XYZ file of C-alpha atoms in Angstrom:
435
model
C 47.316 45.883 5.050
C 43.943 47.408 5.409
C 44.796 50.777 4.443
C 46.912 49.546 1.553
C 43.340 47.930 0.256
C 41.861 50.913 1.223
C 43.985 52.826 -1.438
C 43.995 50.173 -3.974
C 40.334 50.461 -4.095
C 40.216 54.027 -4.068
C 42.821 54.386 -6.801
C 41.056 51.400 -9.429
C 37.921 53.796 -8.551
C 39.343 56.622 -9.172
C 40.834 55.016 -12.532
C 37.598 53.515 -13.527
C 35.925 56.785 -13.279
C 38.747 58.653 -15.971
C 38.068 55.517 -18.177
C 34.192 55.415 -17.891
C 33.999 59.684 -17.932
C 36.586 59.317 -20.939
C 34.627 56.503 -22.572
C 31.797 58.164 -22.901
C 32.443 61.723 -23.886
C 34.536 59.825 -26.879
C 31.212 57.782 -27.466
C 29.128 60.286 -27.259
C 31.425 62.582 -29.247
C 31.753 60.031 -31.706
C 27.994 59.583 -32.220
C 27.216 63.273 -32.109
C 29.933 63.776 -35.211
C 28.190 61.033 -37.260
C 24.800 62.582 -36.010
C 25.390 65.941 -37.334
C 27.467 64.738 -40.481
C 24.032 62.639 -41.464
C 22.188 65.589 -40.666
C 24.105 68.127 -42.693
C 24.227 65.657 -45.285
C 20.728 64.741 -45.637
C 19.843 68.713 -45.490
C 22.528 69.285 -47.904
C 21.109 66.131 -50.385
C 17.519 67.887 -50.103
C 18.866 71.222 -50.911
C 20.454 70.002 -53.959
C 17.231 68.091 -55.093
C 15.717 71.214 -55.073
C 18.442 73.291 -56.811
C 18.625 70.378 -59.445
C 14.777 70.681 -59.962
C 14.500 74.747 -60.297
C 17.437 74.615 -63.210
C 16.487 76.068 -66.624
C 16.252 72.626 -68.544
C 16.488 74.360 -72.170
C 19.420 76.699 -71.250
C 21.274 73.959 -69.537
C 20.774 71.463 -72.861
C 22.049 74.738 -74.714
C 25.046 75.186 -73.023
C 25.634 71.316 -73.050
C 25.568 71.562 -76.835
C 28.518 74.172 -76.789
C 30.130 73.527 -72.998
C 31.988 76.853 -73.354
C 31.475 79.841 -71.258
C 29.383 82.023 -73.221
C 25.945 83.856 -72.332
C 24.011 79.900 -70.828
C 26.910 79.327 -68.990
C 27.114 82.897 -67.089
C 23.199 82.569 -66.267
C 23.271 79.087 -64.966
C 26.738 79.760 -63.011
C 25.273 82.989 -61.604
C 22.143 81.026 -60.510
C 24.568 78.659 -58.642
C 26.210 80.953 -57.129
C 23.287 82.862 -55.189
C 21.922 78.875 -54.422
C 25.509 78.686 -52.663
C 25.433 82.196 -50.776
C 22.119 81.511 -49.752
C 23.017 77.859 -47.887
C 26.394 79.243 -46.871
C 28.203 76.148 -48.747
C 31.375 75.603 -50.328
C 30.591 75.078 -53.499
C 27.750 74.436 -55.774
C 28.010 72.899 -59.064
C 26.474 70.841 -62.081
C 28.888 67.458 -62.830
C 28.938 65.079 -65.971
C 28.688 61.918 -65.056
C 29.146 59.762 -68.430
C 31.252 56.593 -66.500
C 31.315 54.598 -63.445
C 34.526 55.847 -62.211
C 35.225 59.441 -62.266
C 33.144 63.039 -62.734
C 33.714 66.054 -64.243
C 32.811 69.723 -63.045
C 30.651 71.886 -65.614
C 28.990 75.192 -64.196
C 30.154 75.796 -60.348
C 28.610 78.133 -58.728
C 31.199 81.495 -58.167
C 31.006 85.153 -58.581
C 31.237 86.499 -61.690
C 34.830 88.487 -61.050
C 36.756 84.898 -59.771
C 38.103 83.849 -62.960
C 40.415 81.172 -62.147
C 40.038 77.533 -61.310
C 37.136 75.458 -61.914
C 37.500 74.780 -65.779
C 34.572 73.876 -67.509
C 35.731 69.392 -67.659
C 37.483 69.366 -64.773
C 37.734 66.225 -62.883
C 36.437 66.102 -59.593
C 37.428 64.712 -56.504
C 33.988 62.830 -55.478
C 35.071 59.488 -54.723
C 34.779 56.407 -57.208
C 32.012 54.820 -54.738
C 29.474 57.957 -55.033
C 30.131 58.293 -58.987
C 28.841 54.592 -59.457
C 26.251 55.362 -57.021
C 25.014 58.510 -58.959
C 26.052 56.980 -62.845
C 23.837 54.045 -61.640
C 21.079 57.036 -61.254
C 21.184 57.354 -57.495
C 21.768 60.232 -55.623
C 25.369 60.024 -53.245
C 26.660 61.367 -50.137
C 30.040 61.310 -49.260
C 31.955 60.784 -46.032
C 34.734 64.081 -45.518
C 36.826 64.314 -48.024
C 40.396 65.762 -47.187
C 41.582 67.922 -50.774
C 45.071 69.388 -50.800
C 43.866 72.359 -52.907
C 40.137 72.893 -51.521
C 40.281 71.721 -47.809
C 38.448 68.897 -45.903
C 34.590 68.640 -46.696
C 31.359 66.564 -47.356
C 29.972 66.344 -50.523
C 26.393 65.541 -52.100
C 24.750 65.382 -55.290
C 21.021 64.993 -56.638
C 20.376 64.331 -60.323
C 19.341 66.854 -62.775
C 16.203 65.302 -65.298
C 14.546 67.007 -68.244
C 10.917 66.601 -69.195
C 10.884 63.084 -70.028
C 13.193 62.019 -67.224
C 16.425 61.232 -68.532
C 19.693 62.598 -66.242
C 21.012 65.500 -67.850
C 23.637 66.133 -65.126
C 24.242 66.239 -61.467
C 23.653 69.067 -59.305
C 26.550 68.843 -56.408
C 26.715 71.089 -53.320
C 30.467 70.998 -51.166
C 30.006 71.608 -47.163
C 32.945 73.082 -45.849
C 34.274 70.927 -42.877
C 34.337 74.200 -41.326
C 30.762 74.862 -41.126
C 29.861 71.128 -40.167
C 32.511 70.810 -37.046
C 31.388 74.424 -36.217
C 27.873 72.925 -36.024
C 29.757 69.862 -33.678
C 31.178 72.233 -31.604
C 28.221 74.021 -30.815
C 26.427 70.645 -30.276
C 28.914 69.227 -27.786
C 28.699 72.738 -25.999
C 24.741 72.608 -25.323
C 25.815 68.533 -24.149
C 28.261 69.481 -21.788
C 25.875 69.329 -19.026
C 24.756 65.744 -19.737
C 28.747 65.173 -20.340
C 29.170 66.591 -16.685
C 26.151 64.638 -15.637
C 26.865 61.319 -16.810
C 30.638 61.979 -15.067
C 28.971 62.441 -12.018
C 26.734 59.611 -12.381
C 29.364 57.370 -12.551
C 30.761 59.016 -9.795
C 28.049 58.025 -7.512
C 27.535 54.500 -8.854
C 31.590 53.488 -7.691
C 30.987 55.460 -4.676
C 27.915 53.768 -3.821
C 29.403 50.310 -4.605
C 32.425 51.235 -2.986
C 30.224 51.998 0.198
C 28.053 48.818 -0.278
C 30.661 46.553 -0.746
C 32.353 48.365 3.159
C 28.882 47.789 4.633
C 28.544 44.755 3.006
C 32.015 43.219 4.566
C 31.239 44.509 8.323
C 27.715 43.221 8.372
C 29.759 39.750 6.664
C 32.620 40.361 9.455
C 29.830 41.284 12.308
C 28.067 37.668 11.620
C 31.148 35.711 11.597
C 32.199 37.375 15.177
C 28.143 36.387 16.167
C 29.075 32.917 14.984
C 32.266 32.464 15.956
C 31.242 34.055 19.694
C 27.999 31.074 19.478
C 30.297 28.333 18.770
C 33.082 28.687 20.578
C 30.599 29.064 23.832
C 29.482 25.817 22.962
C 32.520 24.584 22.325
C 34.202 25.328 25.716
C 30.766 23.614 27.211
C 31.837 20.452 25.122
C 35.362 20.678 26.633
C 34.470 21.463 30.045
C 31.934 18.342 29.819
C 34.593 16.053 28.245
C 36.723 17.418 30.731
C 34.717 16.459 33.744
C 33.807 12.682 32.370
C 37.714 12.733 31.647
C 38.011 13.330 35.670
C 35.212 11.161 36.770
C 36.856 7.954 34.503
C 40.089 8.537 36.758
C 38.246 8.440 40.047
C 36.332 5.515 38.700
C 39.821 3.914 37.857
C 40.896 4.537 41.222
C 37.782 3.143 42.798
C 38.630 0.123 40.901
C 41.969 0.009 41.551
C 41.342 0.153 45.160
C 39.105 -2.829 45.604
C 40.875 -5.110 43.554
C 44.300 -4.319 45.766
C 42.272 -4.779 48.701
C 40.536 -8.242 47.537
C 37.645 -7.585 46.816
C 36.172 -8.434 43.632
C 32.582 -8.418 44.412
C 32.293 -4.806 45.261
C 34.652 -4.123 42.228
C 32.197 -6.276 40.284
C 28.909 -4.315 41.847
C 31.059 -0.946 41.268
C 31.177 -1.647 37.513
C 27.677 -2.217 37.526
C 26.701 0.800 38.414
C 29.354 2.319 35.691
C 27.538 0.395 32.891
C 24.357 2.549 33.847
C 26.530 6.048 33.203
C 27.751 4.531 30.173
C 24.511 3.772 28.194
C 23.452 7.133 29.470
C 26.351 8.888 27.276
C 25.468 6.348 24.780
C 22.296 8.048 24.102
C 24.212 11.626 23.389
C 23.861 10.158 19.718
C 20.503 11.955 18.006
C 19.135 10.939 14.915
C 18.586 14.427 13.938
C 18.147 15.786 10.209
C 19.725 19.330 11.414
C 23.610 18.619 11.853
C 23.877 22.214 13.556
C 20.749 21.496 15.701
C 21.979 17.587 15.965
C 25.593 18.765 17.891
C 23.803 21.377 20.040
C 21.211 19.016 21.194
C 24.235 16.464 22.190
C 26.477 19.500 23.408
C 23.547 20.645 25.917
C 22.230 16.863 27.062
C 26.333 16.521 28.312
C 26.463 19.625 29.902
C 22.865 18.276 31.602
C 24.344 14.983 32.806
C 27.231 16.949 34.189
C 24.446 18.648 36.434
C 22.436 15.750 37.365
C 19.808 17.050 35.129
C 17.349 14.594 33.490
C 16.847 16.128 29.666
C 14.485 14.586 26.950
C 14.429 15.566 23.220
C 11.569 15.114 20.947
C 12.509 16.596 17.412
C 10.562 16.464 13.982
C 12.345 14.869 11.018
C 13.003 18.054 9.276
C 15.859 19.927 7.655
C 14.602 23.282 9.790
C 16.164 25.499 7.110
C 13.980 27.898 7.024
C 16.349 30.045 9.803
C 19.643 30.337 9.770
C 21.837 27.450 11.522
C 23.283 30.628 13.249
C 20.185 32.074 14.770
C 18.529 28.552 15.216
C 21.642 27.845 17.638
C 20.913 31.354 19.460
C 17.814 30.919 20.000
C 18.053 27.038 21.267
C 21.233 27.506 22.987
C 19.966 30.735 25.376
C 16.909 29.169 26.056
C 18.274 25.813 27.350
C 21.185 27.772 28.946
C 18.618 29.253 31.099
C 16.757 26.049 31.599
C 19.349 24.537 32.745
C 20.287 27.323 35.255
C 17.259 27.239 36.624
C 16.579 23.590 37.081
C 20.147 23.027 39.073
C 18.489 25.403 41.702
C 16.780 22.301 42.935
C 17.754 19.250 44.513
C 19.416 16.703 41.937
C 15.896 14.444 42.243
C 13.572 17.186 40.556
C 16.204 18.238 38.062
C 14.118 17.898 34.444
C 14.245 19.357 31.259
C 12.163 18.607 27.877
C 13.372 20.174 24.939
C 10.389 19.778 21.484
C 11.663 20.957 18.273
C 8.247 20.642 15.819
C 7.574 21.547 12.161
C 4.559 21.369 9.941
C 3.671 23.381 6.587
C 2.709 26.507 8.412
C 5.316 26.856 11.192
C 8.302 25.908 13.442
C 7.835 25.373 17.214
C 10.441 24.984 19.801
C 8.946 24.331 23.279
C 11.432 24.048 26.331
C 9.934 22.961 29.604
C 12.239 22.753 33.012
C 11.908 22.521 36.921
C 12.844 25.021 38.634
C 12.038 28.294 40.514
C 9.371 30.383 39.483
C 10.079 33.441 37.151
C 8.509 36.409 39.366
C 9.047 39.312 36.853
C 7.891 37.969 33.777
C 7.633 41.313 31.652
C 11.112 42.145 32.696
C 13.431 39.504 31.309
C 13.461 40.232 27.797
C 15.024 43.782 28.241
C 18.344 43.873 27.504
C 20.514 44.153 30.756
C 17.684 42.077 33.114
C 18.525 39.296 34.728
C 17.595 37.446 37.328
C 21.382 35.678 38.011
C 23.592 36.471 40.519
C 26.367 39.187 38.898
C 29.864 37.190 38.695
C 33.037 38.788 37.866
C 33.784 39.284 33.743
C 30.122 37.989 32.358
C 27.562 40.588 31.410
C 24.270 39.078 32.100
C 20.639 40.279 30.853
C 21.649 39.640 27.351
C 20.445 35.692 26.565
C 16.581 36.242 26.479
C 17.248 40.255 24.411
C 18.778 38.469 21.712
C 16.366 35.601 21.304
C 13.556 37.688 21.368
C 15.556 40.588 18.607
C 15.966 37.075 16.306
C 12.331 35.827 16.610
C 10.956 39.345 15.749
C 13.160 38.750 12.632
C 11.532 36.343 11.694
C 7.975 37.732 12.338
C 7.693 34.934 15.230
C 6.605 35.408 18.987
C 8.228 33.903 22.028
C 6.361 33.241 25.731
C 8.120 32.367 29.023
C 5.197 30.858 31.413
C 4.994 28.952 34.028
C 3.156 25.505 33.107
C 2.528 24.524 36.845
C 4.241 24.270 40.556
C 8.339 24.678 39.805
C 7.771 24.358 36.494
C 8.382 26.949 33.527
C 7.562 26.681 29.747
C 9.484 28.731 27.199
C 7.520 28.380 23.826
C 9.035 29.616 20.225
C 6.909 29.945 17.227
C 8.301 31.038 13.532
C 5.481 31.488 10.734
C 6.744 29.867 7.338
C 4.059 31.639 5.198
């Protein structure tokens, strides 16, 4: 199942990085096209404002008054047709422009030995859009235009004025679509580096979310395993506690059972006397405690205490503590009264004692667990990982309780002391800045 996932991801990456690579060379294709079609065009509309401007006013109103091809209409022609050579376009030509729908041709720009085509009236093919633009006395560009006869091309046209500036005509100038996806190509050549780039870019960002989101799910997996480990040690605690008060209720039943066969009541009587004592001590298990993680360890460790004769007092703050993690608040508590417990069942059942102080104020939390017990002799050894000072017992790895509360507290830029506070007596002291 995990490799299948594996693949699945690996495949929808390798798919998202066709469609992203693909995207964007179409994108950017797209918007280089348009980029060099403005360009051309607005080059092209400059060009023809200045071929408009340099024509022979007089000769041109001339040759309007007889439109035929006679001596005006060879010089302004031939004059079009160097302005055409020189830009490397199409065509070049003067229109008529006398209505809002259509144009017609009157000098184009050819050499002198091409006599056919190009009548002098011929309609042309600039769209109805850029004759309205230009008989409304604008200048037009045109998008490509696709001709049967002449080819795909852009078109533009600047207006022609006399003296007193009146339109005489347009000047028009034809870019081949030759020339302008020549131009593309070339563009989208010196770009095929940032093409390539930007493929490889995306590249890296799936590969580095694909390798985030891996880390991400064993450092998730890694603290679940850390939590589950924490809670199910508690848990079996709770289990082997209930377990034991499970056993010590039969005995008691027995006890019972035995005096009131035997006749005697009284001792029965003084026997459950004693039992009410036990009974208001479990009673107590029940902490008014804001924490509910902190609230069942607190209960979970006071049972496992009774179980070992072991007096324990808690004194806890009224706060939420969630500033740490429940997780690492529980490993931290849990190791340290592990230990204090340990410790104080090495002496006789009379000196058994344990007080546990969770405090917090604005500027820090404080946990503060003081038992009886035997004095720690090798102080500056028992936080290293692997140190203990337990006997070894088959299948548990000691040395690893105090490691891993002291690894937490440096997470959390705290410090942590293990002292002893007087005669038997040992004080394990937690402190966690909140600023």
């Amino acid at each position: 199942m995990k490799k299948r996932k594996i693949k699945l991801i690996i495949v929808l990456s390798t798919v998202l990085l066709l469609l992203f690579t693909s995207l964007n060379v179409f994108t950017s294709y797209v918007k280089l096209k348009k980029t060099v079609e403005e360009s051309i065009a607005n080059q092209s509309l400059e060009a023809a404002a200045s071929i408009a401007s340099s024509i022979d006013i007089d000769e041109y109103k001339q040759f309007l008054n007889d439109p035929v091809k006679n001596e005006h209409y060879w010089k302004l022609r031939s004059k079009l047709n160097d302005a055409r050579e020189q830009l490397g376009a199409l065509f070049v030509y003067t229109l008529e422009i006398d209505n809002p729908e259509v144009s017609t041709a009157m000098v184009v720009g050819l050499p002198e030995e091409q006599t056919n085509g190009f009548d002098i009236g011929e309609v042309c093919t600039v769209p109805e859009k850029q004759v309205r633009q230009a008989y409304e006395g604008h200048t037009y560009v045109t998008g490509v235009i696709k001709d049967s006869d002449y080819g795909s091309y852009l078109s533009v046209g600047a207006p022609v004025k006399d003296g007193t500036g009146q339109i005489i005509a347009y000047l028009g100038i034809d870019i081949s679509a030759n020339t302008l996806n020549g131009i593309k190509g070339k563009i989208l050549e010196d770009n095929l580096f940032n093409f390539i780039f930007n493929g490889v870019f995306i590249l890296v960002v799936i590969a580095s979310f694909y390798f985030l989101q891996r880390w991400y799910q064993k450092e998730v997996t890694k603290e679940v395993e850390v939590t589950e480990d924490t809670y199910q040690t508690e848990i079996k605690t709770l289990i082997t506690s209930v377990s034991s008060l499970r056993h010590d209720f039969t005995n008691h039943i027995q006890v019972l059972h035995g005096f009131l066969q035997l006749g005697k009541p009284d001792q029965a009587q003084q026997y459950l006397s004693s039992l009410s004592k036990e009974v208001q001590a479990i009673k107590t298990l029940k902490l008014n405690i804001d924490h509910p993680g902190l609230s069942i360890l607190l209960q979970t460790k006071k049972l496992a205490a009774q179980n070992h004769n072991i007096y324990m007092d808690f004194t806890v703050s009224q706060d939420a503590f969630n500033k740490i993690k429940t997780t690492d608040l529980i490993k931290i508590l849990s190791n340290l009264i592990d230990n204090a417990i340990d410790a104080s069942s090495e002496l006789p059942e009379g000196q058994r004692n344990i007080t546990i102080c969770c405090m917090a104020d604005d500027s820090q939390y404080e946990f503060k667990i003081t038992n009886t017990g035997p004095t720690i002799i090798e102080r500056e050894q028992i936080f290293k990982q692997g140190y203990s000072t337990k006997k070894p017992e088959q299948g548990k790895i000691r040395g690893q309780g105090l490691f891993i509360v002291k690894e937490i507290v440096k997470k959390y830029n705290g410090n942590i002391s293990i002292e002893p506070t007087k005669e038997l007596e040992t004080t394990a002291i937690v402190k966690i800045p909140l600023k």
